[in-house]
Coordinates of C-alpha atoms in Angstrom, one line a residue:
Chain E
M1 CA 83.6 1.4 -30.3
F2 CA 81.4 -0.2 -33.0
H3 CA 81.5 -0.4 -36.7
K4 CA 78.6 -1.0 -39.1
L5 CA 78.2 -3.9 -41.5
S6 CA 76.7 -3.4 -45.0
P7 CA 72.9 -3.5 -45.1
E8 CA 70.9 -6.7 -45.7
T9 CA 67.9 -4.8 -47.1
A10 CA 67.4 -1.4 -48.8
T11 CA 68.0 1.6 -46.5
R12 CA 67.7 5.4 -47.0
P13 CA 70.7 7.6 -46.1
V14 CA 69.9 10.8 -44.2
T15 CA 72.0 13.5 -42.6
I16 CA 72.0 14.4 -38.9
S17 CA 74.3 16.4 -36.8
V18 CA 76.0 15.3 -33.6
D19 CA 77.3 18.3 -31.5
G20 CA 77.3 20.3 -34.7
V21 CA 79.3 17.7 -36.8
T22 CA 77.4 16.3 -39.8
V23 CA 77.0 12.6 -39.9
E24 CA 75.5 10.5 -42.7
V25 CA 73.3 7.7 -41.2
E26 CA 70.5 5.4 -42.1
E27 CA 67.0 6.7 -41.7
G28 CA 65.2 5.2 -38.7
E29 CA 68.3 3.7 -37.0
S30 CA 68.6 4.3 -33.3
V31 CA 70.6 7.4 -32.3
A32 CA 72.4 5.4 -29.6
A33 CA 73.8 3.1 -32.3
I34 CA 75.1 6.2 -34.1
L35 CA 76.7 7.6 -31.0
L36 CA 78.5 4.3 -30.4
R37 CA 80.3 4.6 -33.7
T38 CA 80.9 8.4 -33.5
P39 CA 83.8 9.6 -31.4
P40 CA 84.0 10.1 -28.5
F41 CA 81.4 7.2 -28.3
T42 CA 79.6 8.6 -25.3
A43 CA 76.1 10.0 -24.8
R44 CA 76.3 12.3 -21.8
T45 CA 78.1 13.3 -18.6
T46 CA 76.3 12.8 -15.3
P47 CA 74.8 15.6 -13.2
V48 CA 76.3 14.1 -10.0
S49 CA 80.0 13.6 -10.7
G50 CA 80.3 14.8 -14.3
A51 CA 81.5 11.3 -15.4
A52 CA 81.1 10.3 -19.1
R53 CA 78.5 7.7 -19.9
A54 CA 77.8 5.7 -23.0
P55 CA 74.7 3.8 -24.2
Y56 CA 74.5 0.8 -21.9
C57 CA 71.3 -1.3 -22.3
M58 CA 70.0 -0.2 -25.8
M59 CA 66.4 -1.1 -24.7
G60 CA 65.2 2.0 -22.8
V61 CA 65.7 0.8 -19.3
C62 CA 69.1 2.3 -18.1
F63 CA 68.6 6.0 -19.1
D64 CA 72.4 6.4 -19.5
C65 CA 72.1 7.5 -23.2
L66 CA 70.4 10.8 -22.5
I67 CA 70.8 13.4 -25.2
E68 CA 69.3 16.7 -26.3
I69 CA 67.5 17.1 -29.6
G70 CA 66.4 20.5 -30.8
G71 CA 66.4 21.9 -27.3
A72 CA 64.4 19.0 -25.7
T73 CA 66.5 17.4 -23.0
S74 CA 67.0 14.0 -21.3
I75 CA 65.8 12.1 -24.4
R76 CA 66.9 8.4 -24.6
A77 CA 69.1 8.0 -27.7
C78 CA 68.3 4.3 -27.9
M79 CA 64.6 5.0 -28.2
T80 CA 65.0 7.8 -30.8
R81 CA 65.1 7.1 -34.5
A82 CA 67.3 9.1 -36.8
R83 CA 65.4 11.5 -39.1
D84 CA 66.8 13.8 -41.7
G85 CA 68.1 17.1 -40.3
M86 CA 68.0 15.9 -36.7
A87 CA 70.3 18.0 -34.5
V88 CA 71.6 15.8 -31.7
R89 CA 73.7 17.1 -28.8
R90 CA 75.4 15.1 -26.0
Q91 CA 73.9 16.1 -22.7
L92 CA 76.4 17.6 -20.3
G93 CA 75.5 17.4 -16.6
R94 CA 72.1 18.6 -15.4
P95 CA 70.3 20.2 -18.3
A96 CA 69.0 23.7 -17.9
P97 CA 65.3 23.9 -17.4
P98 CA 63.6 24.3 -20.9
D99 CA 61.6 27.3 -21.9
I100 CA 58.2 26.1 -21.1
N101 CA 56.0 26.9 -24.1
L102 CA 52.6 25.1 -23.7
Chain G
M1 CA 32.4 -5.5 -28.6
T2 CA 35.0 -5.8 -25.9
E3 CA 38.1 -3.8 -26.2
V4 CA 41.5 -5.1 -25.1
L5 CA 44.7 -3.1 -25.0
V6 CA 47.9 -5.2 -25.3
I7 CA 51.1 -3.6 -24.2
G8 CA 54.1 -5.0 -26.0
A9 CA 54.3 -6.5 -29.5
G10 CA 56.8 -9.3 -28.7
P11 CA 56.0 -13.0 -29.0
A12 CA 53.5 -12.9 -26.1
G13 CA 51.7 -9.7 -27.2
M14 CA 51.4 -10.7 -30.8
S15 CA 50.2 -14.2 -30.0
A16 CA 47.6 -12.8 -27.6
A17 CA 46.4 -10.2 -30.1
L18 CA 45.9 -12.9 -32.8
E19 CA 44.0 -15.1 -30.3
L20 CA 41.8 -12.1 -29.1
Q21 CA 41.1 -10.9 -32.7
A22 CA 40.0 -14.5 -33.6
R23 CA 37.6 -14.5 -30.7
G24 CA 36.0 -11.3 -31.7
F25 CA 37.7 -8.7 -29.5
V26 CA 38.7 -5.2 -30.7
T27 CA 42.4 -5.3 -30.0
T28 CA 44.9 -2.5 -29.9
V29 CA 48.6 -3.4 -29.5
V30 CA 51.1 -0.7 -28.5
D31 CA 54.9 -1.1 -28.5
D32 CA 57.8 1.3 -27.9
Q33 CA 59.7 0.1 -31.0
P34 CA 59.0 1.1 -34.6
A35 CA 58.0 -2.5 -35.7
P36 CA 56.5 -5.6 -34.0
G37 CA 58.8 -8.4 -32.8
G38 CA 59.9 -7.5 -29.3
R39 CA 63.5 -7.7 -28.4
I40 CA 64.0 -11.2 -29.5
F41 CA 62.5 -10.6 -33.0
A42 CA 63.7 -7.0 -33.2
A43 CA 63.8 -5.7 -36.8
I44 CA 63.0 -9.2 -38.0
E45 CA 61.3 -7.8 -41.2
K46 CA 64.6 -6.2 -42.2
R47 CA 66.9 -9.0 -41.3
K48 CA 68.1 -12.2 -43.0
L49 CA 66.7 -15.1 -41.2
H50 CA 69.5 -17.2 -39.6
S51 CA 67.7 -19.8 -37.5
A52 CA 64.5 -21.7 -37.1
D53 CA 63.5 -19.3 -34.3
D54 CA 64.0 -16.4 -36.6
R55 CA 61.7 -18.0 -39.1
I56 CA 59.0 -18.6 -36.4
G57 CA 59.3 -15.0 -35.4
A58 CA 59.1 -13.7 -39.0
E59 CA 56.0 -15.8 -39.6
L60 CA 54.4 -14.5 -36.3
V61 CA 55.1 -10.9 -37.3
R62 CA 53.5 -11.5 -40.8
E63 CA 50.4 -13.0 -39.2
F64 CA 50.2 -10.2 -36.7
R65 CA 50.5 -7.6 -39.4
R66 CA 47.6 -9.3 -41.2
G67 CA 45.2 -10.1 -38.3
G68 CA 46.5 -8.8 -35.0
G69 CA 44.2 -5.7 -34.8
H70 CA 45.3 -2.1 -34.5
F71 CA 49.0 -1.6 -34.0
L72 CA 50.5 1.6 -32.5
P73 CA 54.3 1.6 -32.9
E74 CA 56.7 3.9 -31.0
T75 CA 54.2 4.3 -28.2
E76 CA 55.2 4.4 -24.6
V77 CA 52.8 3.7 -21.7
W78 CA 53.6 5.9 -18.7
Q79 CA 50.8 5.1 -16.3
I80 CA 48.5 2.2 -15.6
E81 CA 45.6 2.6 -13.1
P82 CA 43.2 0.0 -11.9
G83 CA 40.0 0.3 -13.9
P84 CA 41.9 0.0 -16.1
R85 CA 42.9 3.4 -17.3
I86 CA 46.1 3.5 -19.5
F87 CA 48.0 6.7 -20.2
L88 CA 50.4 6.6 -23.2
T89 CA 52.3 8.9 -25.5
Q90 CA 52.7 8.5 -29.3
D91 CA 54.5 11.0 -31.4
G92 CA 54.5 13.6 -28.6
L93 CA 50.8 13.3 -28.0
A94 CA 49.5 11.9 -24.7
K95 CA 46.3 9.8 -24.7
M96 CA 44.2 8.0 -22.1
L97 CA 42.5 4.7 -23.0
Q98 CA 39.9 2.8 -21.0
P99 CA 39.8 -0.7 -22.4
Q100 CA 37.8 -3.4 -20.6
F101 CA 41.0 -5.5 -20.3
V102 CA 44.7 -4.9 -20.4
L103 CA 47.3 -7.5 -21.3
L104 CA 50.8 -6.6 -20.2
A105 CA 53.3 -8.3 -22.4
T106 CA 56.2 -6.0 -21.6
G107 CA 58.9 -8.7 -21.4
A108 CA 62.1 -8.9 -19.6
Q109 CA 65.2 -6.8 -18.9
E110 CA 68.7 -8.0 -18.2
R111 CA 69.5 -8.6 -14.6
P112 CA 71.6 -5.7 -13.4
M113 CA 75.2 -6.8 -12.9
P114 CA 76.9 -4.2 -10.7
F115 CA 80.6 -4.2 -10.1
P116 CA 83.1 -1.4 -9.6
G117 CA 83.5 0.5 -12.9
W118 CA 80.4 -1.0 -14.7
E119 CA 79.3 2.6 -15.4
L120 CA 82.4 3.3 -17.5
P121 CA 82.0 3.9 -21.3
G122 CA 83.2 0.7 -22.9
V123 CA 81.2 -1.5 -20.6
M124 CA 77.7 -2.4 -21.9
T125 CA 75.2 -5.3 -21.6
I126 CA 75.4 -8.3 -24.0
G127 CA 71.6 -7.8 -24.6
G128 CA 72.4 -4.2 -25.7
A129 CA 75.2 -5.5 -28.0
Q130 CA 72.9 -8.0 -29.5
I131 CA 70.2 -5.3 -30.2
L132 CA 73.0 -3.3 -31.9
L133 CA 73.8 -6.4 -34.1
K134 CA 70.1 -7.1 -34.9
T135 CA 68.8 -3.6 -35.4
A136 CA 71.8 -1.6 -36.6
R137 CA 74.1 -4.4 -37.9
Q138 CA 76.8 -3.1 -35.6
L139 CA 79.8 -5.0 -34.3
P140 CA 82.5 -4.1 -31.8
D141 CA 85.4 -2.6 -33.8
R142 CA 88.0 -4.2 -31.5
P143 CA 88.3 -7.4 -29.5
V144 CA 85.7 -7.6 -26.8
W145 CA 85.7 -9.5 -23.4
L146 CA 82.5 -11.0 -22.3
V147 CA 81.7 -11.5 -18.6
G148 CA 78.9 -13.3 -16.9
T149 CA 76.8 -16.4 -17.4
G150 CA 73.9 -17.8 -19.4
P151 CA 72.8 -18.8 -22.8
L152 CA 72.6 -15.3 -24.2
L153 CA 76.3 -14.8 -23.5
L154 CA 77.2 -17.9 -25.6
L155 CA 74.6 -16.9 -28.3
Y156 CA 76.1 -13.4 -28.7
A157 CA 79.6 -14.8 -28.7
S158 CA 78.8 -17.1 -31.6
Q159 CA 76.7 -14.5 -33.5
C160 CA 79.5 -11.9 -33.1
I161 CA 82.2 -14.3 -34.4
A162 CA 79.9 -15.5 -37.2
A163 CA 79.4 -11.9 -38.3
G164 CA 83.1 -11.3 -38.4
G165 CA 83.6 -9.7 -34.9
A166 CA 86.4 -10.6 -32.5
V167 CA 85.7 -12.0 -29.1
A168 CA 88.9 -11.8 -27.0
G169 CA 87.6 -14.2 -24.3
I170 CA 85.1 -15.0 -21.7
L171 CA 85.2 -14.4 -17.9
D172 CA 82.8 -17.1 -16.9
T173 CA 80.9 -16.4 -13.6
T174 CA 78.9 -19.6 -13.6
P175 CA 79.5 -21.3 -10.3
P176 CA 81.1 -24.8 -10.4
G177 CA 79.3 -28.1 -10.5
R178 CA 76.3 -26.8 -12.6
R179 CA 76.6 -29.4 -15.3
T180 CA 76.5 -32.3 -12.9
A181 CA 73.6 -30.7 -11.0
S182 CA 71.6 -30.1 -14.2
I183 CA 71.9 -33.7 -15.5
K184 CA 68.7 -34.9 -13.7
H185 CA 66.7 -32.2 -15.5
L186 CA 68.2 -33.1 -18.9
P187 CA 65.6 -35.8 -20.0
A188 CA 62.7 -33.5 -19.5
A189 CA 64.6 -30.6 -21.2
L190 CA 65.3 -32.9 -24.2
R191 CA 61.6 -33.7 -24.6
Y192 CA 60.6 -30.1 -25.1
G193 CA 63.7 -28.6 -26.6
W194 CA 66.3 -31.0 -28.1
R195 CA 66.6 -28.7 -31.0
D196 CA 67.4 -25.7 -28.7
L197 CA 69.9 -27.9 -26.8
L198 CA 71.6 -28.8 -30.1
R199 CA 71.7 -25.1 -31.0
G200 CA 73.2 -24.4 -27.5
L201 CA 75.9 -27.1 -28.1
S202 CA 76.8 -25.4 -31.4
W203 CA 77.4 -22.1 -29.4
L204 CA 79.5 -24.0 -26.9
W205 CA 81.5 -25.6 -29.8
R206 CA 82.0 -22.3 -31.5
T207 CA 83.2 -20.6 -28.3
Q208 CA 85.3 -23.4 -26.9
R209 CA 88.4 -22.2 -28.8
L210 CA 88.2 -18.8 -27.1
K211 CA 90.2 -18.0 -24.0
I212 CA 87.8 -18.8 -21.1
I213 CA 88.6 -17.9 -17.5
R214 CA 86.2 -19.9 -15.3
N215 CA 84.9 -19.6 -11.7
V216 CA 85.2 -15.8 -11.7
T217 CA 83.7 -14.5 -8.5
A218 CA 84.5 -10.7 -8.7
I219 CA 85.1 -8.2 -11.4
E220 CA 86.4 -4.7 -11.5
A221 CA 86.4 -2.4 -14.6
I222 CA 89.4 0.0 -14.5
G223 CA 89.7 3.3 -16.4
T224 CA 89.3 7.0 -15.8
D225 CA 86.9 8.3 -18.5
R226 CA 86.6 5.0 -20.3
L227 CA 87.4 1.3 -19.9
A228 CA 91.1 0.4 -20.0
A229 CA 91.3 -2.9 -18.2
V230 CA 89.3 -5.5 -16.3
R231 CA 90.5 -7.1 -13.1
Y232 CA 89.1 -10.4 -12.0
T233 CA 89.2 -12.8 -9.0
T234 CA 88.6 -16.5 -9.3
R235 CA 87.1 -18.8 -6.7
A236 CA 90.6 -20.1 -6.0
G237 CA 91.7 -16.6 -5.2
L238 CA 93.6 -16.0 -8.4
V239 CA 93.7 -12.3 -9.4
G240 CA 94.3 -11.2 -12.9
E241 CA 94.2 -8.1 -15.0
I242 CA 93.4 -7.9 -18.7
A243 CA 93.8 -4.8 -20.9
T244 CA 90.6 -4.2 -22.9
E245 CA 88.6 -1.3 -24.1
L246 CA 85.3 -3.3 -24.4
L247 CA 83.6 -5.5 -21.8
F248 CA 80.1 -6.8 -22.3
T249 CA 78.2 -8.2 -19.3
H250 CA 75.3 -10.6 -18.8
D251 CA 73.7 -12.3 -15.8
G252 CA 70.5 -13.6 -17.2
V253 CA 67.2 -11.8 -17.6
V254 CA 64.4 -11.0 -15.1
P255 CA 60.8 -9.9 -15.6
G256 CA 60.5 -6.1 -16.2
V257 CA 58.3 -5.6 -13.1
H258 CA 58.0 -1.8 -13.2
T259 CA 54.9 -2.1 -15.3
T260 CA 53.2 -4.7 -13.1
F261 CA 54.2 -3.1 -9.8
S262 CA 52.9 0.3 -10.9
A263 CA 49.6 -1.3 -12.0
G264 CA 49.2 -2.5 -8.4
C265 CA 49.6 -6.2 -9.2
M266 CA 50.7 -8.5 -6.3
H267 CA 54.1 -10.0 -6.8
R268 CA 56.1 -12.9 -5.3
W269 CA 59.8 -13.7 -5.1
N270 CA 61.1 -16.5 -7.4
T271 CA 63.7 -18.3 -5.3
I272 CA 65.3 -20.1 -8.2
Q273 CA 65.5 -17.2 -10.7
K274 CA 66.0 -14.7 -7.9
C275 CA 63.7 -12.0 -9.1
F276 CA 60.2 -10.7 -8.4
E277 CA 57.4 -11.8 -10.7
P278 CA 53.6 -11.0 -10.7
E279 CA 51.3 -13.5 -9.1
L280 CA 49.2 -14.9 -11.9
D281 CA 46.4 -17.5 -12.1
N282 CA 46.5 -20.3 -14.7
Y283 CA 45.2 -18.0 -17.4
G284 CA 47.7 -15.2 -16.8
A285 CA 45.2 -13.0 -14.8
S286 CA 47.0 -10.9 -12.2
S287 CA 45.6 -10.0 -8.8
N288 CA 43.5 -7.4 -10.6
P289 CA 41.0 -9.5 -12.7
T290 CA 41.0 -6.9 -15.6
I291 CA 44.8 -7.0 -15.9
F292 CA 46.5 -10.0 -17.5
V293 CA 50.2 -10.7 -17.9
S294 CA 51.9 -13.0 -20.3
G295 CA 55.4 -13.8 -21.6
D296 CA 58.7 -13.1 -19.9
G297 CA 57.1 -10.2 -18.0
G298 CA 55.1 -12.8 -16.1
A299 CA 57.9 -15.4 -15.6
I300 CA 61.1 -16.0 -17.5
N301 CA 60.4 -18.9 -19.8
G302 CA 61.6 -17.9 -23.3
A303 CA 60.1 -16.8 -26.6
R304 CA 58.2 -20.0 -27.5
A305 CA 56.6 -20.3 -24.1
A306 CA 55.7 -16.5 -24.3
M307 CA 53.7 -17.3 -27.5
L308 CA 51.8 -20.0 -25.7
S309 CA 51.2 -17.9 -22.6
G310 CA 50.0 -15.0 -24.8
R311 CA 47.4 -17.3 -26.4
L312 CA 46.4 -18.6 -23.0
S313 CA 45.8 -15.1 -21.7
G314 CA 43.7 -14.5 -24.8
I315 CA 41.5 -17.4 -23.8
G316 CA 41.5 -16.2 -20.2
I317 CA 40.3 -12.8 -21.3
A318 CA 37.5 -14.4 -23.4
R319 CA 36.4 -16.4 -20.4
A320 CA 36.5 -13.3 -18.1
A321 CA 34.5 -11.3 -20.7
G322 CA 31.9 -14.1 -20.8
I323 CA 32.6 -15.0 -24.5
L324 CA 33.8 -18.5 -23.5
T325 CA 32.3 -20.6 -20.8
T326 CA 34.7 -21.9 -18.2
H327 CA 34.2 -25.4 -19.6
D328 CA 35.1 -24.3 -23.2
A329 CA 38.0 -22.1 -21.9
E330 CA 39.4 -25.0 -19.9
R331 CA 39.2 -27.2 -23.0
A332 CA 41.0 -24.6 -25.2
A333 CA 43.6 -24.0 -22.5
G334 CA 44.4 -27.6 -21.8
P335 CA 46.9 -28.3 -24.7
L336 CA 48.6 -24.9 -24.2
R337 CA 49.1 -25.6 -20.5
R338 CA 50.5 -29.0 -21.2
E339 CA 53.0 -27.5 -23.7
L340 CA 53.8 -24.7 -21.2
A341 CA 54.6 -27.3 -18.5
R342 CA 57.0 -28.9 -20.9
A343 CA 58.6 -25.5 -21.5
S344 CA 58.9 -24.9 -17.8
A345 CA 60.7 -28.3 -17.4
F346 CA 63.2 -27.1 -20.1
R347 CA 63.6 -23.8 -18.3
R348 CA 64.4 -25.7 -15.0
F349 CA 67.3 -27.3 -16.8
I350 CA 68.6 -23.9 -18.0
D351 CA 68.1 -22.4 -14.5
V352 CA 70.1 -25.1 -12.8
L353 CA 72.8 -24.9 -15.5
Y354 CA 73.1 -21.1 -15.3
P355 CA 72.0 -19.8 -12.0
P356 CA 72.3 -16.0 -11.4
S357 CA 75.9 -15.3 -10.5
E358 CA 75.2 -12.4 -8.2
L359 CA 78.8 -11.3 -7.8
A360 CA 79.8 -9.9 -4.4
T361 CA 79.0 -6.2 -4.3
S362 CA 82.0 -4.4 -2.8
D363 CA 81.4 -1.1 -0.9
S364 CA 82.9 1.0 -3.8
T365 CA 80.4 -0.4 -6.3
V366 CA 78.1 2.2 -7.7
V367 CA 74.8 0.3 -7.5
C368 CA 72.6 3.2 -8.6
R369 CA 74.0 4.4 -11.9
C370 CA 71.7 7.5 -12.1
E371 CA 72.4 9.0 -8.7
E372 CA 75.8 7.4 -8.3
V373 CA 75.0 5.8 -4.9
T374 CA 77.5 3.1 -3.8
A375 CA 76.8 -0.2 -2.0
G376 CA 78.8 1.3 0.9
Q377 CA 76.5 4.3 1.2
V378 CA 73.5 1.9 1.2
R379 CA 75.1 -0.3 3.9
L380 CA 75.9 2.8 6.0
A381 CA 72.3 3.9 5.8
L382 CA 71.1 0.5 6.9
R383 CA 73.5 0.2 9.8
G384 CA 71.5 0.1 13.1
R385 CA 68.2 0.7 11.4
P386 CA 66.6 -2.8 11.3
N387 CA 63.2 -1.4 10.1
L388 CA 64.6 0.5 7.1
G389 CA 63.3 -1.0 3.9
P390 CA 64.1 -0.2 0.2
N391 CA 61.9 3.0 0.3
G392 CA 63.6 4.3 3.4
V393 CA 67.0 3.7 1.9
K394 CA 65.8 5.6 -1.2
I395 CA 64.9 8.6 0.9
A396 CA 68.2 8.4 2.9
T397 CA 70.6 8.0 -0.1
R398 CA 68.7 9.0 -3.3
I399 CA 69.2 5.4 -4.6
G400 CA 66.5 4.8 -7.2
M401 CA 65.5 8.4 -7.6
G402 CA 67.2 9.0 -10.9
P403 CA 65.7 8.8 -14.4
C404 CA 65.8 5.0 -14.7
Q405 CA 63.5 4.9 -11.6
G406 CA 65.3 1.9 -10.1
R407 CA 65.3 -0.4 -13.1
Q408 CA 69.1 -0.8 -12.7
C409 CA 69.3 -0.7 -8.9
G410 CA 66.0 -2.1 -7.6
L411 CA 67.1 -5.7 -7.3
S412 CA 70.5 -4.8 -5.9
L413 CA 68.8 -2.6 -3.3
T414 CA 66.5 -5.5 -2.2
R415 CA 69.5 -7.7 -2.0
L416 CA 71.5 -5.2 0.1
V417 CA 68.6 -4.7 2.5
A418 CA 68.1 -8.5 2.8
E419 CA 71.9 -8.9 3.4
A420 CA 71.8 -6.2 6.2
H421 CA 68.6 -7.4 7.9
G422 CA 68.9 -11.1 7.3
G423 CA 65.4 -11.4 5.8
G424 CA 64.3 -13.0 2.6
P425 CA 63.8 -10.7 -0.5
D426 CA 60.1 -11.6 -0.4
N427 CA 59.8 -10.0 3.0
I428 CA 62.0 -7.0 2.0
G429 CA 60.0 -6.2 -1.1
F430 CA 60.8 -3.8 -4.0
L431 CA 61.0 0.0 -4.3
N432 CA 57.6 1.6 -4.7
I433 CA 57.1 2.3 -8.4
R434 CA 55.5 5.7 -9.2
P435 CA 54.2 7.2 -12.3
P436 CA 55.2 8.3 -14.9
L437 CA 56.8 5.0 -15.9
K438 CA 58.5 6.8 -18.8
P439 CA 59.5 10.5 -19.0
L440 CA 56.9 12.8 -20.4
T441 CA 56.9 16.6 -20.9
L442 CA 54.7 19.1 -19.1
G443 CA 53.4 20.0 -22.6
E444 CA 52.3 16.4 -23.2
L445 CA 50.6 16.3 -19.8
A446 CA 48.8 19.6 -20.4
A447 CA 47.6 18.6 -23.9
L448 CA 46.1 15.5 -22.3
E449 CA 43.9 17.6 -20.0
T450 CA 42.8 19.8 -22.8
N451 CA 41.7 16.8 -24.9
A452 CA 39.9 15.0 -22.0

């Protein structure tokens, strides 16, 4: 859906995975931006109807870009910065309750 | 020493922090982004500066980095209690702060623009697309249709074209006759912002060669698992369909009132901008004298006015803390208030030129994106129940119960209730906003208790 222009200032490339597929990205860029240029360009499916949703507002207010990172669920991709080794999964329907480990 | 917590490091929050630091307060500024600037000056330290406004923003961020007090980036506030007591999370750690004063400079959000299919992938907000351009240098990879009204639509269209993107056309929902109606406000607007108006004209000039379909009154996005086409209806009853995979929407901006509502501040309905805004005195103090509000979170007035209102709140807090006498505070506030009055006159011109389009909401429109509640379901719940308000409809239908907590459906719900009962939105009110304002884990909550 989107493509990326060349950087205006120095950036550091890092590697993350999206649904197990390795993607090279810029350190610190929003994960929602990455999803919008990585097929199938969506973030989640809804718990109610199972419809696909993509990042919509990019500013933390719509909660349509919910993803899972390292087992943590319902994380807003637009408010999450890419860090090296991050394992991102698209969230499918209602997430299973996490193992509570206080 | 008096402690002030400023929430939001946009133009209002940064300006307030500088004013407060200069007056001897210990100031902490929190923001949910990694760097100061707010949405308008997002990632400004990493961008090439394209306009005079960009340069003003970059200079403000530089000053703020030097003398704006303690800055906590990537920090989200999830509860505000009178007192004030503020609960926030940074880096997975929850904390409670008890400053003497809180300044909410949490800004605006885009007015939700519901229509059938607005939840399909391929549809997103123009504000979102602009954040992608500013912070990730990302452009749509195929021609995009823009729908809606307002200066941001024109600004994004010209920024997108200038950066090499393709805008296929604009579905303009601005009602007719606005230019004529706005002429009487033009002289006052020119006095404050002739440069802004020239800039606006350059956007109009750059976009005038695009295909523009005017007087659009209804929109429908069509597709099964992603956008394939958009169908529109014009005021004259003309119906058309355009094949497109990308549609960006914009219907102006409104104060992000979840913060101020949850803090218990009194609100009023702005009949011109058609949104709720907190009731503030002429220093920016809310109905709670220890909670101040400045910038677009108080009233939509733009970035430069936000800088003025941030400084004004700084002076107001100094007066409330007894650091400034009322006489000295009034003297310091005078020039800021005069400039703010000029900014408001400019805003009136923009408001008349681009009123909220508020497209008709058909029964099949999903108004609550989270719980997938349609306008038809809301209307059904309201039928024959003249005392049912937004909170009652929420219980009956689950509208507003999802993760966004009504940020995308709250205004539509007020509007649908007003439409059913025939009352004004100020009598209908808004959904009750409950903590936590932002999601937090049980682990974070438990750790907070252990630390306390």
